[in-house]
CSV table of C-alpha atoms and ligand atoms in Angstrom, one decimal:
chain,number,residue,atom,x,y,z
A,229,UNK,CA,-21.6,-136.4,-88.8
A,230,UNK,CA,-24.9,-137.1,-90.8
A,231,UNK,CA,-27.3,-139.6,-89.6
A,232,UNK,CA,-28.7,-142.4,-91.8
A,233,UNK,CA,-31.4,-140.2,-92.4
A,234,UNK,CA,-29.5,-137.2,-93.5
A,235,UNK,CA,-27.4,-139.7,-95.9
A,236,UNK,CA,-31.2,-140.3,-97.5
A,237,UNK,CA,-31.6,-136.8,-98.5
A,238,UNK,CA,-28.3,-136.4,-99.7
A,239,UNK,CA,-28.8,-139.4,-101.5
A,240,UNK,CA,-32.0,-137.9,-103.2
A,241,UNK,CA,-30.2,-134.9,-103.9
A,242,UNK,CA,-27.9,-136.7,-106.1
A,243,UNK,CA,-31.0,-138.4,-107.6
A,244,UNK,CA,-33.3,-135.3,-108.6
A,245,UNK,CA,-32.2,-133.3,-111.1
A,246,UNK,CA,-30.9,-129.6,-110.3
A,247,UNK,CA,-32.8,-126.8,-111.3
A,248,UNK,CA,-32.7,-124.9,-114.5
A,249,UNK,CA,-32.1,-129.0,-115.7
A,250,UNK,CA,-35.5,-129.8,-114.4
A,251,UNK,CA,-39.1,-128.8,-115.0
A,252,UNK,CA,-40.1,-129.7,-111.6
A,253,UNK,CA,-39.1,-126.3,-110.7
A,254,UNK,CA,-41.4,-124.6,-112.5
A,255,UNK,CA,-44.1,-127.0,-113.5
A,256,UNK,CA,-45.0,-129.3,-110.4
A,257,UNK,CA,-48.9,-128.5,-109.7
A,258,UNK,CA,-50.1,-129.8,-106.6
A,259,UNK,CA,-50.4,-128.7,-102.7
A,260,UNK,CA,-48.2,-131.2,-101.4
A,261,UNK,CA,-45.0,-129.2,-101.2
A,262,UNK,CA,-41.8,-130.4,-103.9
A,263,UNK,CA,-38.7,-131.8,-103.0
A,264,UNK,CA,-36.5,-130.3,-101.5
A,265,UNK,CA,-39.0,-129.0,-99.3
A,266,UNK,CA,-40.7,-132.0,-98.2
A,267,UNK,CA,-37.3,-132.6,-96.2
A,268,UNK,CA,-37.5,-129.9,-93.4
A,269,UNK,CA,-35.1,-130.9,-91.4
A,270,UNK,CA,-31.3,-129.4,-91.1
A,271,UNK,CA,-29.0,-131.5,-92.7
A,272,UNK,CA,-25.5,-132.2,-90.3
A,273,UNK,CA,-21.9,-132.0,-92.2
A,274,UNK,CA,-20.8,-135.0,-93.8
A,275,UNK,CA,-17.6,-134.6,-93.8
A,276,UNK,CA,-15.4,-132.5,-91.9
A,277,UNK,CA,-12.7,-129.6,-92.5
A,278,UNK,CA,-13.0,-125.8,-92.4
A,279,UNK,CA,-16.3,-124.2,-93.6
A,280,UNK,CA,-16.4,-122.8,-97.3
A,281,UNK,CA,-15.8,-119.2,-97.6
A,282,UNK,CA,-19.5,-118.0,-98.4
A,283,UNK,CA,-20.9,-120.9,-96.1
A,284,UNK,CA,-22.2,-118.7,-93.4
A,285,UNK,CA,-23.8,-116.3,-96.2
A,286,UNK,CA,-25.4,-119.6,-97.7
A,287,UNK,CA,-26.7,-120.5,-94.7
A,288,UNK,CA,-28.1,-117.1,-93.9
A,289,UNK,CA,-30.1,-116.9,-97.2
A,290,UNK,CA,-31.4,-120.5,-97.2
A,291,UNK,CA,-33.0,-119.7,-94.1
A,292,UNK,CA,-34.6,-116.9,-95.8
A,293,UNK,CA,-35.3,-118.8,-98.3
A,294,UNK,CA,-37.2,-121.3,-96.2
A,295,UNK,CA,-39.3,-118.3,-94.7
A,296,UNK,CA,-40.0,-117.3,-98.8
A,297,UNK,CA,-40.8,-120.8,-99.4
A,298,UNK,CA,-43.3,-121.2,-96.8
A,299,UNK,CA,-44.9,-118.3,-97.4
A,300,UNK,CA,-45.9,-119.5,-101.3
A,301,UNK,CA,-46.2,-122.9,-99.6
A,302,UNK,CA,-49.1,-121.7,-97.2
A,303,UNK,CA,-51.2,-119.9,-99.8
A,304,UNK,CA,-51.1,-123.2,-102.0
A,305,UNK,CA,-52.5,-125.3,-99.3
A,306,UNK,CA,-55.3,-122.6,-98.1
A,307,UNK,CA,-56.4,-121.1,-101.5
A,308,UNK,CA,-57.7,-122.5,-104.4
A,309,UNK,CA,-58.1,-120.7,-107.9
A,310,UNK,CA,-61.7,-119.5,-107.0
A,311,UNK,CA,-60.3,-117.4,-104.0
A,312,UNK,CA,-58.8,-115.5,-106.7
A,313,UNK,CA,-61.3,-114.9,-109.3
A,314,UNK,CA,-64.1,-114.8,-106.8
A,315,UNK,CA,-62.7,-111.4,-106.3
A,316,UNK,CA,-61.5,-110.6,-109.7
A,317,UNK,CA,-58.6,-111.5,-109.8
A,318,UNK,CA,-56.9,-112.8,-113.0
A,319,UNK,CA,-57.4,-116.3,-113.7
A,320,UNK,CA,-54.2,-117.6,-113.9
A,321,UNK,CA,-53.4,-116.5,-110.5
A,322,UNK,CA,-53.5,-119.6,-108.2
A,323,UNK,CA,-51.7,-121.0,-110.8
A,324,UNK,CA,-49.1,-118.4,-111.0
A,325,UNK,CA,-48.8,-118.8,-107.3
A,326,UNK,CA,-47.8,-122.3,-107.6
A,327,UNK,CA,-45.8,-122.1,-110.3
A,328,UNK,CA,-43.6,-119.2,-107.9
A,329,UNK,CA,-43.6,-121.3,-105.0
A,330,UNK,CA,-41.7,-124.2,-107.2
A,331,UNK,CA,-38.9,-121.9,-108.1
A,332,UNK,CA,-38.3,-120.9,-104.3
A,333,UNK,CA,-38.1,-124.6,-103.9
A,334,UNK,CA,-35.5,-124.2,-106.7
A,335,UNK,CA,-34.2,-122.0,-104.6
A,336,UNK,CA,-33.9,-124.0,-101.6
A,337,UNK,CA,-31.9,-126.3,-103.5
A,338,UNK,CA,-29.4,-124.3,-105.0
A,339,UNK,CA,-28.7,-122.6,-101.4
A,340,UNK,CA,-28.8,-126.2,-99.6
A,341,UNK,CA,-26.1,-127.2,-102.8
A,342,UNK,CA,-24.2,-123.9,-101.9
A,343,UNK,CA,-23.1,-124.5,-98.3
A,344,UNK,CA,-20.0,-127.3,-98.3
A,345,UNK,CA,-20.1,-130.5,-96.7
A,346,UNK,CA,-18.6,-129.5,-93.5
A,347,UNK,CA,-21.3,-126.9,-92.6
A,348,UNK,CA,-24.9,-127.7,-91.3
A,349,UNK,CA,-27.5,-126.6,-94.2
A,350,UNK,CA,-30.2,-124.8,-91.8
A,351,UNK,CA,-33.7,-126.8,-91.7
A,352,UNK,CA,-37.5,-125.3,-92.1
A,353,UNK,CA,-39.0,-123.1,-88.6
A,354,UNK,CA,-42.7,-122.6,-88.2
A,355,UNK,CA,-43.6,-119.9,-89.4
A,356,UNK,CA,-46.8,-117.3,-89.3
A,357,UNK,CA,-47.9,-114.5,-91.9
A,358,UNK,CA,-51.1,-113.5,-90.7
A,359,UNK,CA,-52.8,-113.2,-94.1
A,360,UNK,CA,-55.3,-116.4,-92.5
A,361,UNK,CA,-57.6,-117.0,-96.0
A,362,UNK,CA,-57.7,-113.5,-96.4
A,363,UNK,CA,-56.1,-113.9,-100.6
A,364,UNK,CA,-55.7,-109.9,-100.8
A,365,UNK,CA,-53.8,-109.7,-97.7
A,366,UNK,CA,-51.6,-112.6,-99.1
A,367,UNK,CA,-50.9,-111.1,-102.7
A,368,UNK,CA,-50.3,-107.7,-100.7
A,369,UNK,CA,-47.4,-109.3,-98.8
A,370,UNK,CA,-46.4,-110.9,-101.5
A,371,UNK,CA,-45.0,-107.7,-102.9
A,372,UNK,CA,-43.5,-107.0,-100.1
A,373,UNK,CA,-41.9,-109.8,-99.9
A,374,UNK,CA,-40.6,-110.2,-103.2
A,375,UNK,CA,-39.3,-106.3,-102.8
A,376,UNK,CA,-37.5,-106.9,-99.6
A,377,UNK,CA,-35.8,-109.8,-101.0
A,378,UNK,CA,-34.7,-108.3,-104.1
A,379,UNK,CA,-33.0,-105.4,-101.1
A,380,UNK,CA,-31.1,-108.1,-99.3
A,381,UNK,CA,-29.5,-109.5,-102.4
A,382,UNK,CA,-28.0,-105.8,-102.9
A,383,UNK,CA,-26.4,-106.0,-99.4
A,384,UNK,CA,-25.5,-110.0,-99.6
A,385,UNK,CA,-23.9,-109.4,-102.7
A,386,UNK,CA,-21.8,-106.5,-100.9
A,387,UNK,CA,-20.8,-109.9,-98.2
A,388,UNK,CA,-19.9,-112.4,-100.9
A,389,UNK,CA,-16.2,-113.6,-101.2
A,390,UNK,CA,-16.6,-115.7,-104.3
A,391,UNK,CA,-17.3,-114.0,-107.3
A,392,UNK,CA,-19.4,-117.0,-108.7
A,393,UNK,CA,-21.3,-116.2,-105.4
A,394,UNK,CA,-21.9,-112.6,-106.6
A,395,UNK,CA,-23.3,-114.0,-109.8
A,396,UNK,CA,-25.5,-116.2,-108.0
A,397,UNK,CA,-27.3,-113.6,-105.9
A,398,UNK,CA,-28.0,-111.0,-108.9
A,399,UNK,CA,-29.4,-113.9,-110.9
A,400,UNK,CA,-31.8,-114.9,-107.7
A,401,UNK,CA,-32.4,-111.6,-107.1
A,402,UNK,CA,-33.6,-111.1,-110.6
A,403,UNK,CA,-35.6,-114.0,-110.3
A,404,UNK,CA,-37.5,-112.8,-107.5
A,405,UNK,CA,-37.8,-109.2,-109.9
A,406,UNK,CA,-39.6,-110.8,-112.1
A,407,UNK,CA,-42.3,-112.1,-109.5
A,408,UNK,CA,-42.8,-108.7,-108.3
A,409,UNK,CA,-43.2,-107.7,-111.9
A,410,UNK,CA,-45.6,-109.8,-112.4
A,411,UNK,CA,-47.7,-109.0,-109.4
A,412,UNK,CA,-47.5,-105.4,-110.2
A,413,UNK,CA,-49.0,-106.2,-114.1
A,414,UNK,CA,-51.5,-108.8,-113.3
A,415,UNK,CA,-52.7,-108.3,-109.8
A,416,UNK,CA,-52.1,-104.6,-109.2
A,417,UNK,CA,-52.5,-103.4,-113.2
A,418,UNK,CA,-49.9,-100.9,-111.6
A,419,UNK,CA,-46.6,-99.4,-113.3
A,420,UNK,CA,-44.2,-102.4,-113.6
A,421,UNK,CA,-41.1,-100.4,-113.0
A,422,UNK,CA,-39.7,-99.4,-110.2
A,423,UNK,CA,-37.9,-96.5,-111.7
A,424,UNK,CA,-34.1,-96.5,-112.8
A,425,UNK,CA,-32.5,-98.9,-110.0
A,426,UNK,CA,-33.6,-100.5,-107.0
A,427,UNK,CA,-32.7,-99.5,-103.5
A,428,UNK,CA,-29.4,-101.4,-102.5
A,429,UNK,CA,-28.8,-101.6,-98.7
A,430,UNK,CA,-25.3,-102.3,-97.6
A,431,UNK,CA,-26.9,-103.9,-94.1
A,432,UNK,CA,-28.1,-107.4,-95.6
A,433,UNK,CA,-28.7,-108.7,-92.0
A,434,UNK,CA,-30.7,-106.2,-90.6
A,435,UNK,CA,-33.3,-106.8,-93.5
A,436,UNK,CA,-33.0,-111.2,-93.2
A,437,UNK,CA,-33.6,-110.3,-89.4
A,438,UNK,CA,-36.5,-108.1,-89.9
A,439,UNK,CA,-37.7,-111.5,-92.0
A,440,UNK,CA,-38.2,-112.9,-88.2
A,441,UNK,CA,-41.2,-110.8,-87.8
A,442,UNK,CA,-42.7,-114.6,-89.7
A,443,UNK,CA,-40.8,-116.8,-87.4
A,444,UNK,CA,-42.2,-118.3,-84.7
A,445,UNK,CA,-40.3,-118.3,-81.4
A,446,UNK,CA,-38.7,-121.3,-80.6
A,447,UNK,CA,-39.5,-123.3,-83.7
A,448,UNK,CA,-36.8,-123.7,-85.4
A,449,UNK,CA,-34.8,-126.7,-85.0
A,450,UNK,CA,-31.6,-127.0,-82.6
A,451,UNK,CA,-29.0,-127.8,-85.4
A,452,UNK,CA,-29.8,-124.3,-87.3
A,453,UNK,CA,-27.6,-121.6,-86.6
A,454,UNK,CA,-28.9,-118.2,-85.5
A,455,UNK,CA,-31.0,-116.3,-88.2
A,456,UNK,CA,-29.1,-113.9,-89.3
A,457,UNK,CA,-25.5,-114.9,-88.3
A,458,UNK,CA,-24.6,-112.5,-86.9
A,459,UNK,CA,-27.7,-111.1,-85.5
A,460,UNK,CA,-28.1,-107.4,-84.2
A,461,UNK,CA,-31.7,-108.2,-83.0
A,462,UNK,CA,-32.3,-104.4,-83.6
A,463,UNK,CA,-35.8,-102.7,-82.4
A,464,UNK,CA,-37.9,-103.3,-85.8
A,465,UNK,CA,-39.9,-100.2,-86.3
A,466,UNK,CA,-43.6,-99.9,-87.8
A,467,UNK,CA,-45.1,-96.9,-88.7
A,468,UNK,CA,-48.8,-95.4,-86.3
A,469,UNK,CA,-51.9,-95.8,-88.2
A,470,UNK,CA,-52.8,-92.6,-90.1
A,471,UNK,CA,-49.2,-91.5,-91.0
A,472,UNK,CA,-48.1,-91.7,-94.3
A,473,UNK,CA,-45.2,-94.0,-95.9
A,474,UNK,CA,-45.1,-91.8,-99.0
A,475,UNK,CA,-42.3,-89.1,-100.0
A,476,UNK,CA,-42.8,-85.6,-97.7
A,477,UNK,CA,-44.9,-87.3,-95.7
A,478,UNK,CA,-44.8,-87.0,-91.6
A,479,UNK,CA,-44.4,-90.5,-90.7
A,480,UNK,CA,-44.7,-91.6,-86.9
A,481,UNK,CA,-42.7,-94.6,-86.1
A,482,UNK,CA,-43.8,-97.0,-83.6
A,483,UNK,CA,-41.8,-100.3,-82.2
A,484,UNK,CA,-43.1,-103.6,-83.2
A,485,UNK,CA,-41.5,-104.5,-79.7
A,486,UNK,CA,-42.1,-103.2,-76.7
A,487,UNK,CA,-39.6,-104.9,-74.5
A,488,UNK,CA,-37.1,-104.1,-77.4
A,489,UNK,CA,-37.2,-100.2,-78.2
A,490,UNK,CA,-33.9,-97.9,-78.7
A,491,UNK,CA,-32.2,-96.1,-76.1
A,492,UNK,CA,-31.7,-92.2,-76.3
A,493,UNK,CA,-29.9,-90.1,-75.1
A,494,UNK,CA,-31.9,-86.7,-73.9
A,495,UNK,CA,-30.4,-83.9,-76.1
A,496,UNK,CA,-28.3,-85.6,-78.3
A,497,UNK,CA,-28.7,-85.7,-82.0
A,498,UNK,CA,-30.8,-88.4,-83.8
A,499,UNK,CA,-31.3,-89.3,-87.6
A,500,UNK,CA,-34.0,-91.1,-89.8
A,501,UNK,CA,-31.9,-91.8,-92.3
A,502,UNK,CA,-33.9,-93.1,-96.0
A,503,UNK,CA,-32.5,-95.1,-98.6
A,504,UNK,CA,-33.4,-95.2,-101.6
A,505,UNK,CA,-31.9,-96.2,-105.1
A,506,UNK,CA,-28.3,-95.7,-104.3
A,507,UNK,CA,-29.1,-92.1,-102.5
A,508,UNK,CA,-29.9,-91.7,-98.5
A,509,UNK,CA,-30.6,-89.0,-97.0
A,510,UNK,CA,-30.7,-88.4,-93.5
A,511,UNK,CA,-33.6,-86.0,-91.2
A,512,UNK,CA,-33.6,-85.0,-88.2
A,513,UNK,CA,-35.6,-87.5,-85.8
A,514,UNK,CA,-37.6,-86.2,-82.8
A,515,UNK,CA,-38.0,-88.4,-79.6
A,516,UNK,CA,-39.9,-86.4,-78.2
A,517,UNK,CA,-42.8,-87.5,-81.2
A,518,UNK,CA,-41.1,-90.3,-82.7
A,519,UNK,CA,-41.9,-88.8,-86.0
A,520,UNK,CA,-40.2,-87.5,-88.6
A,521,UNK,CA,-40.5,-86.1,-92.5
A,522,UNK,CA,-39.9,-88.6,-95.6
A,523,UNK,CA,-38.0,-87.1,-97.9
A,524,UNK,CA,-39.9,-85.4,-100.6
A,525,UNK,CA,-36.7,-85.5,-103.4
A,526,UNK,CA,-37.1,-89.5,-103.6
A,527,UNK,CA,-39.8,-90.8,-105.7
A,528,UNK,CA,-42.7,-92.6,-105.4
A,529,UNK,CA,-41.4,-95.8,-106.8
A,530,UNK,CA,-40.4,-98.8,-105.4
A,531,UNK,CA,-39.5,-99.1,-102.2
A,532,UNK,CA,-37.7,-96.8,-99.6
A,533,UNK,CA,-35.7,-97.8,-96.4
A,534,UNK,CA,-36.1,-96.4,-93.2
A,535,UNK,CA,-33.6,-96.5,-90.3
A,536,UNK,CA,-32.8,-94.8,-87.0
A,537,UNK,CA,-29.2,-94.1,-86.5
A,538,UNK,CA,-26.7,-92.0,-84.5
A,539,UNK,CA,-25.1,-90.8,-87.4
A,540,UNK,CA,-25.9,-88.9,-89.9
A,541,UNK,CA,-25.9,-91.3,-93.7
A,542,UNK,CA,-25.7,-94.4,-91.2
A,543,UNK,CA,-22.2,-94.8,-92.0
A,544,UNK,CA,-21.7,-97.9,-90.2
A,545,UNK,CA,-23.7,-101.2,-89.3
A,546,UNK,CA,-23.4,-100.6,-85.6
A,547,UNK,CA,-24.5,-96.5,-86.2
A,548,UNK,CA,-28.2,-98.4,-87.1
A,549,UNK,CA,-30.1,-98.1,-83.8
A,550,UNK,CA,-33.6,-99.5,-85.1
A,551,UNK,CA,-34.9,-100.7,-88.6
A,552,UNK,CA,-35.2,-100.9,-91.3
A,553,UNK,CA,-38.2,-100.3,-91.9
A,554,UNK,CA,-40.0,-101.0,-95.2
A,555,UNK,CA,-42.1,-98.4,-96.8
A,556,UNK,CA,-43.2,-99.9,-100.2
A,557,UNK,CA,-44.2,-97.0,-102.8
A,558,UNK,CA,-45.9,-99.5,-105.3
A,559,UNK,CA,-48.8,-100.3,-105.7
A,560,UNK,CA,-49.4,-97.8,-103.4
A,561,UNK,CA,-48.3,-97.6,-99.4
A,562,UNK,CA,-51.2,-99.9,-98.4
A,563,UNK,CA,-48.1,-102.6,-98.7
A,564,UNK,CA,-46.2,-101.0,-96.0
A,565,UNK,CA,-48.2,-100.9,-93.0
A,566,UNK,CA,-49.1,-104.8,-93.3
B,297,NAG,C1,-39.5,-136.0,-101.7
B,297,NAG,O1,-39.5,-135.7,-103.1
B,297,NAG,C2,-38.5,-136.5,-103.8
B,297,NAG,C3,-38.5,-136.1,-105.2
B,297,NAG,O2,-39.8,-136.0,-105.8
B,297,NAG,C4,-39.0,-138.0,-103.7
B,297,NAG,O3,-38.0,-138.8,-104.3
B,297,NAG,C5,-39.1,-138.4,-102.2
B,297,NAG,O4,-39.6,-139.7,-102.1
B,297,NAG,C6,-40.0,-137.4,-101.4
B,297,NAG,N1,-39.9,-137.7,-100.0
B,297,NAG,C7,-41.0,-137.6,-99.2
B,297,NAG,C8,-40.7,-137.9,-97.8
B,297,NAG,O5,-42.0,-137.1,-99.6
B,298,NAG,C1,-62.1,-123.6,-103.5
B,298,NAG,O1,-62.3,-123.5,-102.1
B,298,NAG,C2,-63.6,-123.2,-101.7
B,298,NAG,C3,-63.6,-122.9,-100.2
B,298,NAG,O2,-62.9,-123.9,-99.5
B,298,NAG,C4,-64.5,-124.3,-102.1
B,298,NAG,O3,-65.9,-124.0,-101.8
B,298,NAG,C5,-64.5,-124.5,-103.6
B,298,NAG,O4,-65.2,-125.6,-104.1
B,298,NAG,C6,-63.0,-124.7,-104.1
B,298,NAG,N1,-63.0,-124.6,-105.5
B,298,NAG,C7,-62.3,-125.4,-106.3
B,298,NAG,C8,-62.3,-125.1,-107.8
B,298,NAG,O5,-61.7,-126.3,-105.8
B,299,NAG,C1,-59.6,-120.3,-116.2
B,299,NAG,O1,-58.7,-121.0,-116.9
B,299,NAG,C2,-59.0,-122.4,-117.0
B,299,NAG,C3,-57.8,-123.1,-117.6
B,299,NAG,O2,-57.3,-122.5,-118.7
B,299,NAG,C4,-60.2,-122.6,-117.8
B,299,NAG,O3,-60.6,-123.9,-117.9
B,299,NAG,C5,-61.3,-121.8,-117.1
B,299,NAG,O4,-62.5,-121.8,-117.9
B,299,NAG,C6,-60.9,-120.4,-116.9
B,299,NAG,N1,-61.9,-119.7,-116.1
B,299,NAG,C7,-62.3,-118.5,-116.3
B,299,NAG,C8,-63.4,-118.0,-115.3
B,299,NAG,O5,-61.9,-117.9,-117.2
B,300,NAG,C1,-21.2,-133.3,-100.6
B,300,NAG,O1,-21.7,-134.6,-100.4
B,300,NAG,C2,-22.4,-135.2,-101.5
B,300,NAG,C3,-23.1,-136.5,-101.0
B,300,NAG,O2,-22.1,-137.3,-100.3
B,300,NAG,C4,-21.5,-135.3,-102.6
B,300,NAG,O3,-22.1,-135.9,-103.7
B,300,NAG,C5,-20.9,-134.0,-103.0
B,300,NAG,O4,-20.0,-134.1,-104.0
B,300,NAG,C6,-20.3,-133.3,-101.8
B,300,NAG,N1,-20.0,-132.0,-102.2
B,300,NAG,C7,-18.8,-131.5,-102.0
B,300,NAG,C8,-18.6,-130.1,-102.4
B,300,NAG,O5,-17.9,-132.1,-101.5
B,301,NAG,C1,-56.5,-97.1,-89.0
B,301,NAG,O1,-57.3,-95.9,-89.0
B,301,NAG,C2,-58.4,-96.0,-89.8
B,301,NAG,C3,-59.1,-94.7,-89.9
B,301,NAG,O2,-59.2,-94.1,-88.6
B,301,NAG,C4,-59.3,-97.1,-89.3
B,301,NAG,O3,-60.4,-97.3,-90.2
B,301,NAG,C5,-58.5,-98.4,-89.4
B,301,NAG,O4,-59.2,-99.5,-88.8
B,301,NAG,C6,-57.2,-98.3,-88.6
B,301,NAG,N1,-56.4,-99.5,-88.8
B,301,NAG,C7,-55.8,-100.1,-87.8
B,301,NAG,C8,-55.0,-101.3,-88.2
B,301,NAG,O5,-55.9,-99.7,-86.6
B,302,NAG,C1,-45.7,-84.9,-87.4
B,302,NAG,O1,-47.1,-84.8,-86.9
B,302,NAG,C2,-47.2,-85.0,-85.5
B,302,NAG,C3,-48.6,-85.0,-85.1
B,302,NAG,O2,-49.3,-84.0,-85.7
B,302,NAG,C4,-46.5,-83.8,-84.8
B,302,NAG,O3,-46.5,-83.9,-83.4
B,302,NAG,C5,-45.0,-83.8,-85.2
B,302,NAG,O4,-44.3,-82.7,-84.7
B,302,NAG,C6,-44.9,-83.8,-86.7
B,302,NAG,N1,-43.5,-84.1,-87.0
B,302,NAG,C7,-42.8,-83.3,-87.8
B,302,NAG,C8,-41.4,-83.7,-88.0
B,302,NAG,O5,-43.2,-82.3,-88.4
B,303,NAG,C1,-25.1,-92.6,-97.0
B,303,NAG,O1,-24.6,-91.6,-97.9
B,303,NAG,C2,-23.4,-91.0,-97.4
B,303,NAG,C3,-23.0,-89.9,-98.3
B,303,NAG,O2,-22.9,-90.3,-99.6
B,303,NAG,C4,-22.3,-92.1,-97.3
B,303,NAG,O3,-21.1,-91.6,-96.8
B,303,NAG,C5,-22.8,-93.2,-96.4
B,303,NAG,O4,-21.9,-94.3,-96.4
B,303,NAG,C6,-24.2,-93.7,-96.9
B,303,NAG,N1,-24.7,-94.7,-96.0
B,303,NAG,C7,-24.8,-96.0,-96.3
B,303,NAG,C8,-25.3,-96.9,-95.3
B,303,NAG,O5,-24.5,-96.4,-97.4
């Protein structure tokens, strides 16, 4: 049962408007961060009964959603709008930055609002991206962040029960499109368009776990459930300096993890298999090298998913044996290798 405390925030949650009723979620300036994120811890059922049917997705994505948050979050507190045009960037930047970091509040909100009564909604981790005060390194992830989240709305959707569920996800999904978008005009001055659709991934957990990578270990708080429920905990791959993440390119792939690599068997077939759009296609995979060739038929837009499997196509979640990995084509493969 919810403490006293967790009554509080409920009760605030009643209080403050929702989002799309409230400008807070778009026009807050400041570096303290906005409700509902200045609550960071989980919040306990209040009442009890069986779990909703999409609770367990819910709780899943607000997770993610805390990483997301943070992330905007961090840059807020350590930049200011000089770090931006102090190396050209566009003006409006900072300010862009903060205005993106109130809508993944937003988001918090609506996925906190999402998960029913009876099931715990997950609280904030630490977490650590490594861009330091380093504001290039930051809007680089940025894409990459954006991107990968607009892939694990294609494969949450795929999980969803509810249909109104469905129709959530596409319309957060497109909400993180048009952040991407925007990086890709204003920062990047690159194309805008990531060709005619996006790369949808049927695995949604295997991407929110390769989110961990900005978790750190043991911070998260008791009451959250494992992130992603369930969790593979597959070998994340990376790809060796001086290979290349672009189409036809021999790409080396190393493991981010070395007390958590893949198991092979000595003459048995491998695959990388690469997704892209709503194509894969799968290539042999040596391991004897590690490497590999990208296919050359996929274009160089977007972003195109790497995994090791057993099976040729990956036909199953369990025929994933490492991955994915994330090979980002715009605004170039710098992104990729972060
Ligand atoms: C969090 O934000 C809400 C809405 O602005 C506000 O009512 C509440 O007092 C804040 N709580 C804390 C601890 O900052
Ligand atoms: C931005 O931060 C830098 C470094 O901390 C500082 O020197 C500068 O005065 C700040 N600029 C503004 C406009 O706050
Ligand atoms: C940036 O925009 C602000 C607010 O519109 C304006 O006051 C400032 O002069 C602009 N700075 C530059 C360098 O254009
Ligand atoms: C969850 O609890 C809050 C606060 O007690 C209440 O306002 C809300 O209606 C409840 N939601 C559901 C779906 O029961
Ligand atoms: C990758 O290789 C290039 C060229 O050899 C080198 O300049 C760069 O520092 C290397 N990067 C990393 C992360 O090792
Ligand atoms: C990729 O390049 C490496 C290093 O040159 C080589 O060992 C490997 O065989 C190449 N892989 C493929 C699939 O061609
Ligand atoms: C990859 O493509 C094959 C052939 O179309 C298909 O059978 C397989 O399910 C696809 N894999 C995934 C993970 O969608």
């Amino acid at each position: 049962m919810a403490s006293p405390c967790e009554l509080a925030i409920l009760a605030i949650q009643i209080s403050v408007p929702y989002p799309a009723k409230a400008l807070s979620y778009d026009d807050y300036r400041g570096t303290a961060p906005p409700f509902p994120a200045n609550y960071t811890s989980p919040i306990l059922p209040s009442s009890s009964g069986p779990p909703g049917p999409d609770d367990n997705l819910f709780q899943n994505v607000l997770a993610a959603e805390w990483i997301i948050f943070n992330f905007y979050q961090q840059a807020v507190e350590v930049f200011n709008a000089s770090s931006f045009t102090a190396l050209g960037f566009p003006n409006g930047t900072y300010d862009r930055i903060q205005e993106i970091r109130d809508i993944e509040a937003g988001h918090l909100r609506i996925f906190q609002d999402s998960i029913s009564n009876t099931s715990v909604k997950p609280g904030s981790c630490a977490y650590e991206f490594g861009f330091g005060s380093d504001p290039t390194n930051f809007l680089a992830k940025q894409i990459f962040i954006e991107v990968s989240s607009m892939v694990f709305a294609t494969g949450l959707v795929q999980q969803a029960q509810a249909s109104i569920t469905k129709g959530a996800l596409v319309a957060i999904g497109e909400a993180e499109t048009r952040h991407a978008v925007w990086a890709l005009i204003d920062i990047w001055n690159a194309d805008p368009f990531g060709g005619p659709i996006e790369t949808s991934y049927p695995y949604a957990n295997q991407i929110l776990d390769a989110t961990n990578q900005f978790v750190v270990p043991g911070s998260c708080p008791a009451a959250n459930p494992i992130y992603p429920n369930p969790r593979q905990n597959l070998p994340q791959i990376f790809f060796a300096n001086g290979t290349s993440g672009a189409p036809g390119g021999n790409i080396t792939f190393t493991y981010t993890d070395p007390e958590n690599v893949p198991t092979f068997e000595e003459g048995r077939p491998y695959f990388a298999v690469f997704f892209h759009g709503l194509e894969n296609i799968s290539v042999p995979f040596d391991i004897t090298t590690d490497s590999t060739i990208i296919p050359s038929e996929f274009e160089e837009k977007g972003i195109i998913l790497a995994v090791i499997s057993d099976q040729e196509g990956a036909p199953t979640e369990d025929s994933v044996l490492a991955g994915p990995l994330f090979l980002m084509q715009q605004p170039g493969q710098l992104v990729g290798s972060l």
